[in-house]
Short mmCIF file of C-alpha atoms in Angstrom, two decimals:
data_model
loop_
_atom_site.label_atom_id
_atom_site.label_comp_id
_atom_site.label_asym_id
_atom_site.label_seq_id
_atom_site.Cartn_x
_atom_site.Cartn_y
_atom_site.Cartn_z
CA MET Q 17 43.08 173.42 101.01
CA PRO Q 18 43.08 169.68 101.73
CA PHE Q 19 44.22 168.38 105.10
CA GLU Q 20 47.89 167.46 105.13
CA ASP Q 21 47.64 165.01 108.00
CA LEU Q 22 45.43 163.48 110.67
CA GLY Q 23 46.33 166.16 113.24
CA GLU Q 24 44.94 168.93 111.02
CA TYR Q 25 41.73 166.96 110.66
CA VAL Q 26 41.45 166.54 114.44
CA GLN Q 27 41.79 170.31 114.85
CA ALA Q 28 39.07 170.89 112.26
CA LEU Q 29 36.74 168.44 113.99
CA GLU Q 30 37.26 170.16 117.33
CA LYS Q 31 36.61 173.57 115.81
CA ALA Q 32 33.37 172.25 114.28
CA GLY Q 33 32.19 170.74 117.59
CA GLU Q 34 32.66 167.24 116.18
CA LEU Q 35 35.25 165.95 118.67
CA ARG Q 36 35.03 164.77 122.27
CA ARG Q 37 38.19 164.36 124.36
CA VAL Q 38 38.28 161.56 126.95
CA ARG Q 39 40.82 162.33 129.67
CA ALA Q 40 39.85 159.44 132.00
CA LYS Q 41 42.21 156.46 131.87
CA VAL Q 42 40.89 153.75 129.53
CA SER Q 43 42.03 150.31 128.38
CA ALA Q 44 42.49 149.24 124.77
CA ASP Q 45 41.38 145.79 125.95
CA LEU Q 46 37.59 145.81 125.24
CA GLU Q 47 36.82 149.13 126.98
CA VAL Q 48 37.69 151.57 124.17
CA ALA Q 49 35.80 149.53 121.57
CA GLU Q 50 32.66 149.44 123.71
CA ILE Q 51 32.78 153.21 124.29
CA MET Q 52 33.10 153.77 120.56
CA ARG Q 53 30.25 151.37 119.72
CA ARG Q 54 27.88 153.00 122.20
CA LEU Q 55 28.59 156.43 120.77
CA MET Q 56 28.07 155.19 117.20
CA TYR Q 57 24.79 153.44 118.01
CA GLN Q 58 23.48 156.66 119.58
CA LYS Q 59 24.01 158.32 116.16
CA ASP Q 60 25.29 161.84 115.49
CA GLN Q 61 27.75 161.63 118.38
CA PRO Q 62 31.17 163.29 117.91
CA ALA Q 63 34.47 161.60 117.16
CA VAL Q 64 36.39 160.65 120.29
CA LEU Q 65 40.05 161.21 121.19
CA PHE Q 66 41.26 159.06 124.10
CA GLU Q 67 44.13 161.00 125.71
CA ASN Q 68 44.98 158.65 128.58
CA VAL Q 69 45.34 155.05 127.41
CA GLU Q 70 46.77 152.44 129.76
CA GLY Q 71 50.29 151.30 128.93
CA THR Q 72 51.03 153.83 126.17
CA SER Q 73 51.69 157.49 125.55
CA MET Q 74 49.81 157.32 122.24
CA GLN Q 75 46.37 158.83 121.91
CA ILE Q 76 43.60 156.83 120.22
CA LEU Q 77 41.25 158.49 117.72
CA GLY Q 78 37.97 156.69 117.07
CA ASN Q 79 34.73 157.31 115.15
CA ALA Q 80 36.64 159.89 113.11
CA PHE Q 81 34.39 159.41 110.05
CA GLY Q 82 31.19 158.35 111.82
CA THR Q 83 28.72 160.87 110.35
CA MET Q 84 28.11 162.35 106.92
CA ARG Q 85 28.93 165.76 108.40
CA ARG Q 86 32.40 164.58 109.44
CA LEU Q 87 33.01 163.06 106.03
CA GLN Q 88 32.02 166.34 104.40
CA ILE Q 89 34.66 168.02 106.56
CA ALA Q 90 37.20 165.25 105.84
CA LEU Q 91 36.84 165.40 102.06
CA GLU Q 92 35.93 169.10 101.87
CA SER Q 93 32.84 168.42 99.84
CA ASP Q 94 29.06 168.38 100.14
CA ASP Q 95 28.71 166.44 96.89
CA PHE Q 96 30.81 163.27 96.85
CA THR Q 97 29.86 162.48 93.25
CA GLU Q 98 32.44 165.14 92.32
CA ILE Q 99 35.18 162.58 93.07
CA GLY Q 100 33.79 160.08 90.59
CA THR Q 101 33.14 162.81 88.05
CA ARG Q 102 36.81 163.81 88.15
CA ILE Q 103 37.80 160.19 87.43
CA THR Q 104 35.37 159.84 84.51
CA GLU Q 105 36.61 163.13 83.06
CA LEU Q 106 40.17 161.78 83.13
CA THR Q 107 39.18 158.58 81.36
CA ARG Q 108 37.31 160.47 78.64
CA MET Q 109 39.99 163.07 77.98
CA LYS Q 110 41.51 163.18 74.51
CA MET Q 111 44.25 165.51 73.36
CA PRO Q 112 42.59 167.95 70.93
CA SER Q 113 44.00 168.77 67.52
CA GLY Q 114 45.14 172.29 66.64
CA MET Q 115 47.46 174.58 68.58
CA LEU Q 116 44.65 176.80 69.91
CA ASN Q 117 42.65 173.87 71.28
CA LYS Q 118 45.78 172.42 72.86
CA LEU Q 119 46.47 175.74 74.58
CA LYS Q 120 42.92 175.74 75.92
CA MET Q 121 43.61 172.33 77.44
CA LEU Q 122 46.67 173.48 79.40
CA PRO Q 123 44.77 174.51 82.57
CA LYS Q 124 43.06 171.10 82.67
CA LEU Q 125 46.33 169.24 82.11
CA SER Q 126 47.95 171.30 84.86
CA GLU Q 127 45.13 170.33 87.21
CA ILE Q 128 45.64 166.65 86.41
CA GLY Q 129 49.35 167.01 87.12
CA GLU Q 130 48.49 168.25 90.59
CA TYR Q 131 46.76 164.94 91.41
CA GLY Q 132 49.87 162.77 91.12
CA PRO Q 133 51.95 161.86 94.22
CA LYS Q 134 54.93 164.03 95.17
CA TYR Q 135 58.14 162.35 96.34
CA VAL Q 136 60.05 163.85 99.26
CA ASP Q 137 63.13 162.76 101.21
CA SER Q 138 61.60 162.96 104.68
CA GLY Q 139 58.50 163.91 106.58
CA PRO Q 140 56.87 163.75 110.03
CA VAL Q 141 56.56 159.95 109.78
CA THR Q 142 60.36 159.64 109.62
CA GLU Q 143 60.91 161.46 112.96
CA ILE Q 144 61.49 158.10 114.67
CA VAL Q 145 62.81 155.02 112.86
CA GLU Q 146 63.11 151.67 114.62
CA THR Q 147 64.36 148.39 113.17
CA ASP Q 148 65.83 145.83 115.62
CA ARG Q 149 63.83 147.25 118.54
CA ALA Q 150 60.62 147.71 116.55
CA SER Q 151 57.62 146.06 118.20
CA LEU Q 152 53.98 145.64 117.21
CA ASN Q 153 53.15 145.78 120.91
CA SER Q 154 54.27 149.41 121.07
CA MET Q 155 50.81 150.47 119.82
CA PRO Q 156 47.44 150.48 121.65
CA VAL Q 157 45.84 147.91 119.35
CA LEU Q 158 42.24 147.21 120.36
CA LYS Q 159 40.57 144.01 121.42
CA SER Q 160 36.96 144.48 120.34
CA PHE Q 161 34.95 141.55 121.78
CA ALA Q 162 35.58 139.13 124.64
CA GLY Q 163 35.33 136.16 122.23
CA ASP Q 164 38.00 137.54 119.89
CA ALA Q 165 41.19 135.54 119.40
CA GLY Q 166 43.19 138.60 120.42
CA ARG Q 167 43.90 142.17 119.38
CA PHE Q 168 43.76 143.30 115.77
CA ILE Q 169 44.50 146.44 113.81
CA THR Q 170 41.19 147.63 112.38
CA PHE Q 171 42.23 150.67 110.33
CA GLY Q 172 45.65 149.81 108.96
CA MET Q 173 46.14 150.75 105.31
CA THR Q 174 48.13 147.90 103.78
CA VAL Q 175 50.38 149.03 100.92
CA THR Q 176 51.41 146.51 98.27
CA LYS Q 177 52.76 146.80 94.74
CA HIS Q 178 51.63 144.80 91.71
CA PRO Q 179 54.60 142.50 90.95
CA GLU Q 180 54.50 143.25 87.21
CA THR Q 181 53.04 146.74 86.71
CA GLU Q 182 54.24 148.14 90.09
CA ILE Q 183 50.87 149.91 90.47
CA ARG Q 184 50.36 150.47 94.19
CA ASN Q 185 47.35 149.42 96.19
CA LEU Q 186 46.14 150.42 99.64
CA GLY Q 187 43.65 148.10 101.30
CA VAL Q 188 42.14 147.87 104.78
CA TYR Q 189 42.41 144.33 106.12
CA ARG Q 190 42.14 142.80 109.58
CA ILE Q 191 45.61 142.29 111.09
CA GLN Q 192 45.83 140.06 114.19
CA ILE Q 193 48.76 140.74 116.52
CA ILE Q 194 50.67 137.59 117.49
CA ASP Q 195 53.79 138.96 119.20
CA ASP Q 196 56.34 141.79 118.90
CA LYS Q 197 57.34 140.85 115.35
CA HIS Q 198 54.44 138.88 113.88
CA ALA Q 199 50.83 139.45 112.85
CA ILE Q 200 48.35 137.63 110.60
CA MET Q 201 47.22 139.32 107.38
CA HIS Q 202 43.51 138.65 106.79
CA TRP Q 203 43.36 139.73 103.18
CA GLN Q 204 40.35 138.10 101.59
CA THR Q 205 40.89 136.20 98.37
CA HIS Q 206 39.04 138.76 96.23
CA LYS Q 207 41.03 141.75 97.47
CA ARG Q 208 43.80 143.34 95.43
CA GLY Q 209 46.46 142.91 98.09
CA ALA Q 210 45.71 139.18 98.20
CA GLN Q 211 46.02 139.04 94.40
CA HIS Q 212 49.49 140.62 94.58
CA PHE Q 213 50.41 138.09 97.28
CA LYS Q 214 49.20 135.14 95.17
CA MET Q 215 51.27 136.26 92.17
CA LEU Q 216 54.46 136.15 94.23
CA LYS Q 217 53.38 133.02 96.08
CA GLU Q 218 53.41 131.17 92.73
CA GLN Q 219 57.11 132.08 92.54
CA ASN Q 220 57.59 131.08 96.20
CA LYS Q 221 58.52 134.68 97.03
CA LYS Q 222 57.61 136.86 99.98
CA ILE Q 223 55.72 140.08 99.33
CA GLU Q 224 56.90 143.36 100.82
CA VAL Q 225 54.22 145.23 102.74
CA ALA Q 226 53.83 148.53 104.56
CA ILE Q 227 50.94 149.14 106.97
CA VAL Q 228 50.03 152.81 107.38
CA ILE Q 229 48.09 153.81 110.50
CA GLY Q 230 46.71 157.35 110.36
CA ALA Q 231 47.04 159.72 107.40
CA ASP Q 232 45.17 162.60 105.82
CA PRO Q 233 41.44 161.79 105.48
CA ALA Q 234 41.40 161.51 101.68
CA THR Q 235 44.16 158.89 101.72
CA VAL Q 236 42.34 156.94 104.43
CA PHE Q 237 39.17 157.05 102.33
CA SER Q 238 41.10 155.95 99.24
CA ALA Q 239 42.36 152.85 101.04
CA VAL Q 240 38.78 151.72 101.63
CA ALA Q 241 37.43 152.71 98.20
CA PRO Q 242 37.20 150.01 95.47
CA VAL Q 243 39.02 152.00 92.79
CA PRO Q 244 39.04 150.83 89.15
CA GLU Q 245 41.53 148.09 88.30
CA GLY Q 246 44.83 149.56 87.15
CA MET Q 247 44.55 152.86 89.02
CA ASP Q 248 47.25 153.63 91.59
CA LYS Q 249 45.60 154.29 94.95
CA TYR Q 250 47.86 157.27 95.61
CA LEU Q 251 46.65 158.82 92.38
CA PHE Q 252 43.06 158.22 93.48
CA ALA Q 253 43.85 159.91 96.80
CA GLY Q 254 45.21 162.91 94.86
CA ILE Q 255 42.02 163.04 92.79
CA ALA Q 256 39.90 162.84 95.95
CA ARG Q 257 41.79 165.68 97.67
CA LYS Q 258 42.60 167.65 94.47
CA LYS Q 259 46.26 167.63 95.43
CA GLY Q 260 48.96 164.99 95.24
CA VAL Q 261 49.98 163.03 98.34
CA LYS Q 262 53.57 163.51 99.59
CA LEU Q 263 55.36 160.16 99.72
CA VAL Q 264 58.58 158.93 101.32
CA LYS Q 265 60.47 155.69 100.81
CA CYS Q 266 60.28 153.07 103.52
CA LYS Q 267 63.52 152.18 105.29
CA THR Q 268 63.46 148.37 105.08
CA VAL Q 269 61.14 147.61 102.13
CA ASP Q 270 60.84 148.96 98.58
CA LEU Q 271 57.55 150.81 99.04
CA GLU Q 272 56.36 154.40 99.34
CA VAL Q 273 54.11 155.69 102.13
CA PRO Q 274 52.53 159.06 103.00
CA ALA Q 275 55.21 161.36 104.45
CA ASN Q 276 52.62 162.87 106.82
CA ALA Q 277 51.38 159.55 108.19
CA GLU Q 278 51.29 158.83 111.92
CA ILE Q 279 52.75 155.29 112.00
CA VAL Q 280 54.13 152.94 109.32
CA LEU Q 281 54.83 149.25 109.93
CA GLU Q 282 57.26 147.74 107.42
CA GLY Q 283 57.76 144.08 106.68
CA PHE Q 284 56.85 141.15 104.48
CA VAL Q 285 54.19 138.46 104.19
CA ASP Q 286 55.52 134.93 103.83
CA PRO Q 287 53.45 132.37 101.85
CA ASN Q 288 55.18 129.56 103.74
CA ASP Q 289 54.12 130.86 107.16
CA MET Q 290 50.38 130.26 107.47
CA ARG Q 291 48.64 130.57 110.84
CA MET Q 292 45.07 130.30 112.12
CA GLU Q 293 43.49 133.77 112.29
CA GLY Q 294 40.42 134.52 114.38
CA PRO Q 295 37.69 134.07 115.41
CA PHE Q 296 36.73 137.73 115.49
CA GLY Q 297 33.53 139.71 115.77
CA ASP Q 298 33.18 141.67 112.56
CA HIS Q 299 31.04 144.25 110.74
CA THR Q 300 28.36 141.68 109.86
CA GLY Q 301 27.53 141.45 113.56
CA TYR Q 302 28.75 137.84 113.76
CA TYR Q 303 31.98 136.14 114.76
CA THR Q 304 33.88 134.94 111.70
CA PRO Q 305 35.40 131.48 112.28
CA ALA Q 306 39.12 130.86 112.50
CA GLU Q 307 40.83 130.29 109.14
CA PRO Q 308 44.45 130.05 107.94
CA PHE Q 309 46.00 133.25 106.62
CA PRO Q 310 49.61 134.26 105.91
CA THR Q 311 51.90 135.86 108.48
CA PHE Q 312 53.28 139.40 108.40
CA THR Q 313 56.79 139.79 109.81
CA LEU Q 314 57.82 143.24 111.04
CA THR Q 315 61.16 144.60 109.83
CA GLY Q 316 60.84 148.22 110.93
CA ILE Q 317 58.65 151.05 112.17
CA MET Q 318 58.61 154.69 111.13
CA ARG Q 319 56.49 157.06 113.19
CA ARG Q 320 56.00 160.55 114.51
CA LYS Q 321 57.32 161.44 117.95
CA ASN Q 322 53.75 161.71 119.25
CA PRO Q 323 51.56 159.75 116.85
CA ILE Q 324 47.80 159.41 116.99
CA TYR Q 325 46.61 155.81 116.71
CA LEU Q 326 43.63 155.85 114.34
CA THR Q 327 41.18 153.00 114.81
CA THR Q 328 37.60 152.03 114.01
CA VAL Q 329 35.08 149.76 115.65
CA VAL Q 330 33.37 146.59 114.43
CA GLY Q 331 30.00 145.05 115.28
CA LYS Q 332 26.43 144.81 114.07
CA PRO Q 333 25.53 147.68 111.71
CA VAL Q 334 25.08 150.60 111.63
CA LEU Q 335 28.57 151.74 112.65
CA GLU Q 336 31.30 153.99 111.21
CA ASP Q 337 31.98 151.86 108.13
CA ALA Q 338 28.40 152.44 106.91
CA TYR Q 339 29.04 156.18 106.56
CA ILE Q 340 32.28 155.58 104.68
CA GLY Q 341 30.33 153.16 102.49
CA LYS Q 342 27.77 155.87 101.73
CA VAL Q 343 30.55 158.16 100.46
CA ILE Q 344 31.91 155.32 98.32
CA GLU Q 345 28.40 154.82 96.94
CA ARG Q 346 28.06 158.51 96.02
CA SER Q 347 31.57 158.94 94.63
CA PHE Q 348 31.38 155.84 92.44
CA LEU Q 349 27.94 156.58 90.98
CA PRO Q 350 29.47 158.49 88.00
CA LEU Q 351 31.70 155.49 87.22
CA ILE Q 352 28.72 153.14 87.28
CA GLN Q 353 26.83 155.53 85.01
CA MET Q 354 29.76 155.67 82.60
CA PHE Q 355 29.44 151.91 81.97
CA HIS Q 356 25.66 151.76 82.43
CA PRO Q 357 24.16 155.07 81.24
CA GLU Q 358 20.61 153.98 82.14
CA VAL Q 359 21.46 154.01 85.86
CA VAL Q 360 19.86 157.01 87.59
CA ASP Q 361 20.85 156.36 91.21
CA PHE Q 362 22.45 153.74 93.42
CA SER Q 363 22.23 152.92 97.13
CA MET Q 364 23.92 150.45 99.46
CA PRO Q 365 21.96 150.61 102.76
CA GLY Q 366 24.17 150.74 105.84
CA ALA Q 367 22.44 147.79 107.47
CA GLY Q 368 23.62 145.65 104.55
CA TRP Q 369 27.31 145.89 105.63
CA PHE Q 370 28.58 147.03 102.20
CA GLN Q 371 28.21 143.74 100.29
CA GLY Q 372 24.78 142.55 101.37
CA LEU Q 373 22.35 144.65 99.34
CA ALA Q 374 22.36 147.32 96.64
CA ILE Q 375 19.39 149.15 95.13
CA ILE Q 376 19.62 150.62 91.63
CA SER Q 377 17.17 152.86 89.81
CA ILE Q 378 17.19 152.95 86.01
CA LYS Q 379 15.59 154.82 83.13
CA LYS Q 380 14.02 151.77 81.54
CA THR Q 381 13.65 151.83 77.75
CA TYR Q 382 13.48 148.15 76.70
CA PRO Q 383 12.43 144.73 78.02
CA GLY Q 384 14.91 142.87 80.22
CA GLN Q 385 16.96 145.99 80.92
CA ALA Q 386 16.87 145.51 84.69
CA LYS Q 387 18.47 142.08 84.37
CA LYS Q 388 21.07 143.46 81.97
CA VAL Q 389 22.05 146.04 84.62
CA MET Q 390 22.25 143.39 87.35
CA MET Q 391 24.59 141.22 85.28
CA GLY Q 392 26.72 144.19 84.34
CA LEU Q 393 27.13 145.35 87.94
CA TRP Q 394 27.97 141.85 89.15
CA GLY Q 395 30.86 142.04 86.71
CA MET Q 396 32.24 145.34 88.08
CA GLY Q 397 35.10 144.97 90.55
CA GLN Q 398 34.02 144.61 94.17
CA LEU Q 399 30.34 144.73 93.19
CA ALA Q 400 30.90 141.10 92.21
CA LEU Q 401 30.59 140.32 95.92
CA THR Q 402 27.21 142.04 96.38
CA LYS Q 403 24.71 139.42 97.45
CA MET Q 404 21.44 141.04 96.40
CA PHE Q 405 20.46 143.64 93.79
CA VAL Q 406 17.07 145.32 93.60
CA VAL Q 407 16.42 147.28 90.40
CA VAL Q 408 13.62 149.87 90.38
CA ASP Q 409 12.30 152.51 87.98
CA SER Q 410 13.57 156.09 88.01
CA ASP Q 411 10.47 157.33 89.84
CA VAL Q 412 11.50 155.36 92.95
CA ASN Q 413 13.82 156.91 95.55
CA VAL Q 414 16.55 154.32 96.18
CA HIS Q 415 17.40 155.99 99.50
CA ASP Q 416 13.85 155.64 100.86
CA MET Q 417 13.28 152.03 101.94
CA ASP Q 418 9.53 152.60 102.15
CA ASP Q 419 9.51 153.62 98.48
CA VAL Q 420 11.73 150.65 97.55
CA ILE Q 421 9.54 148.16 99.42
CA TRP Q 422 6.47 149.64 97.73
CA ALA Q 423 8.10 149.08 94.32
CA VAL Q 424 9.15 145.51 95.16
CA THR Q 425 5.67 144.56 96.34
CA THR Q 426 3.73 146.26 93.52
CA ARG Q 427 5.99 145.76 90.49
CA ALA Q 428 7.73 142.44 91.08
CA ASP Q 429 6.28 138.94 90.72
CA PRO Q 430 8.46 136.44 92.62
CA ALA Q 431 8.43 133.72 89.95
CA ARG Q 432 8.93 136.06 86.99
CA ASP Q 433 11.17 138.74 88.42
CA THR Q 434 13.56 136.98 90.78
CA VAL Q 435 16.97 135.94 89.46
CA ILE Q 436 19.00 133.36 91.41
CA ILE Q 437 22.62 132.66 90.50
CA ASP Q 438 24.22 129.68 92.23
CA ASN Q 439 27.91 128.99 92.83
CA ALA Q 440 28.89 132.66 92.73
CA PRO Q 441 31.63 134.46 94.65
CA THR Q 442 30.60 135.88 98.02
CA ASP Q 443 32.21 138.09 100.62
CA THR Q 444 34.51 136.05 102.86
CA LEU Q 445 32.72 137.44 105.92
CA ASP Q 446 29.19 136.54 104.74
CA PRO Q 447 27.78 134.47 107.63
CA ALA Q 448 24.97 132.98 105.50
CA SER Q 449 26.84 131.55 102.50
CA PRO Q 450 27.00 127.72 102.52
CA LEU Q 451 30.73 127.78 101.78
CA VAL Q 452 33.42 130.36 102.51
CA ASN Q 453 33.71 132.67 99.48
CA LEU Q 454 31.03 130.76 97.53
CA GLY Q 455 27.26 131.02 97.62
CA SER Q 456 24.44 132.50 95.58
CA LYS Q 457 23.15 135.84 94.29
CA MET Q 458 19.64 137.19 94.10
CA GLY Q 459 18.35 139.91 91.81
CA ILE Q 460 14.86 141.39 92.01
CA ASP Q 461 13.50 143.24 89.00
CA ALA Q 462 11.07 145.70 90.62
CA THR Q 463 10.56 147.79 87.48
CA GLN Q 464 7.20 148.18 85.78
CA LYS Q 465 6.76 145.24 83.38
CA THR Q 466 5.72 145.23 79.75
CA LYS Q 467 3.87 142.61 77.66
CA GLU Q 468 7.22 141.54 76.19
CA GLU Q 469 8.30 140.65 79.72
CA GLY Q 470 5.22 138.52 80.35
CA TYR Q 471 2.87 141.10 81.86
CA MET Q 472 -0.36 140.29 80.01
CA ARG Q 473 -2.77 142.40 82.07
CA GLU Q 474 -3.70 146.02 81.52
CA VAL Q 475 -1.04 148.24 83.10
CA GLN Q 476 -2.58 149.87 86.16
CA ARG Q 477 -2.31 153.61 86.39
CA LEU Q 478 -0.61 155.25 89.34
CA ALA Q 479 -2.99 157.03 91.66
CA VAL Q 480 -1.65 160.59 91.77
CA VAL Q 481 -3.17 163.90 92.78
CA ASP Q 482 -4.21 166.11 89.87
CA GLU Q 483 -2.35 169.39 89.46
CA GLU Q 484 -5.43 171.60 90.01
CA THR Q 485 -6.21 170.05 93.41
CA LYS Q 486 -2.55 170.13 94.38
CA ALA Q 487 -2.31 173.85 93.55
CA LEU Q 488 -5.52 174.60 95.47
CA VAL Q 489 -4.30 172.88 98.64
CA ASP Q 490 -0.85 174.47 98.32
CA ARG Q 491 -2.49 177.87 98.10
CA ARG Q 492 -4.76 177.40 101.12
CA TRP Q 493 -2.44 175.32 103.33
CA LYS Q 494 -1.82 177.96 106.00
CA GLU Q 495 -5.51 178.87 106.02
CA TYR Q 496 -6.53 175.34 107.00
CA PHE Q 497 -4.60 175.49 110.26
CA SER Q 498 -4.72 179.19 111.09
CA GLY Q 499 -7.41 178.67 113.73
CA THR Q 500 -5.71 175.84 115.59
#
């Protein structure tokens, strides 16, 4: 059964030996973030629950998804491609003809019905409701680096609704605390929440927003995941957890939020109230400069009586977001393959901070195919922001950087096989792009070339061990070392 809330997940982590409790008093001002970073950089360290935080009764949960093992627990799966496979199955489904065939489809249709959100009147998140007395300073929001402009929410799931279709989105954006009632919404121009905001800005209207802090793991994952355009994020969460998410209505805005959430901040973002946000240290390992972003105004808070404040840590990779990114990579492989059947595997190395680098292996059958795949992927949703693509043959392991480097250096000629695209969209946080949100792309075709692609030499054969010698050594392996 999927986890219903964050508390159940904490219990499961503790039972699995994946949680460390910190009972010493700690400060949310720099100290907690540094503890979390040190644990993450040591690798394979447990999640951490800070039970005694200065100035608050709330506990802080950090590094909750900081290993593949914890994500397997969180999403109850050892094979994350199952999530993408369920989505592709939905998109390919057609109602069969004939009564018998339709009856055979009933179990599948029933399963699909289970994925949709369920609406309830109340839940744990409605235990305490505050409006006039609601304050953003009631939470232990972290300050991550000494050079930061202040404290910011790192793991808030921002809920918005498409102004025309009313399809809901959840996105994770940096939210800088200004005072009790105001924060700055750092939603980058390419993100779906920012697109919803721009649509209403053209009408000079405010956009209603809810910020969810802490929920069941599948919903948290869904907020980060770049789901296909037009899919409701709550539906995606239901697909990920194989069970619909329970939703309640907010009290001061027309939005729905998980009934089992820990904390929900309600309010609106005003296009006429722009403020300078940042600088902040971020997941690239650099400080992002201050820029103007719109202001969020708090109108109410719903929360549990004893909520857990879920947070994550930023800094030079590899940190917690890299592991979440690996799950996104695995779960979205079936979707990539649906549009590009030649793709065999796909990897976004953690050190590349999501958008920096992706490696794709393909089953190559015609000249120029690697470049076709690059162009296609640069046209797919958030992959449009990926700075560099490396395309290799199917015999190369995209998860083994030694194998990838070997392919790049033995199958790619810089002049022939490097593609540069100028004036292309880039991630807002990219510290190398010459302009904010605008720079260049690079693609490297590291597949074996043909004469049609300009390779006029004789194709060199791979040096591989013959099967007879391999079998002989396999057979005698223990014998070789029995006397040592």
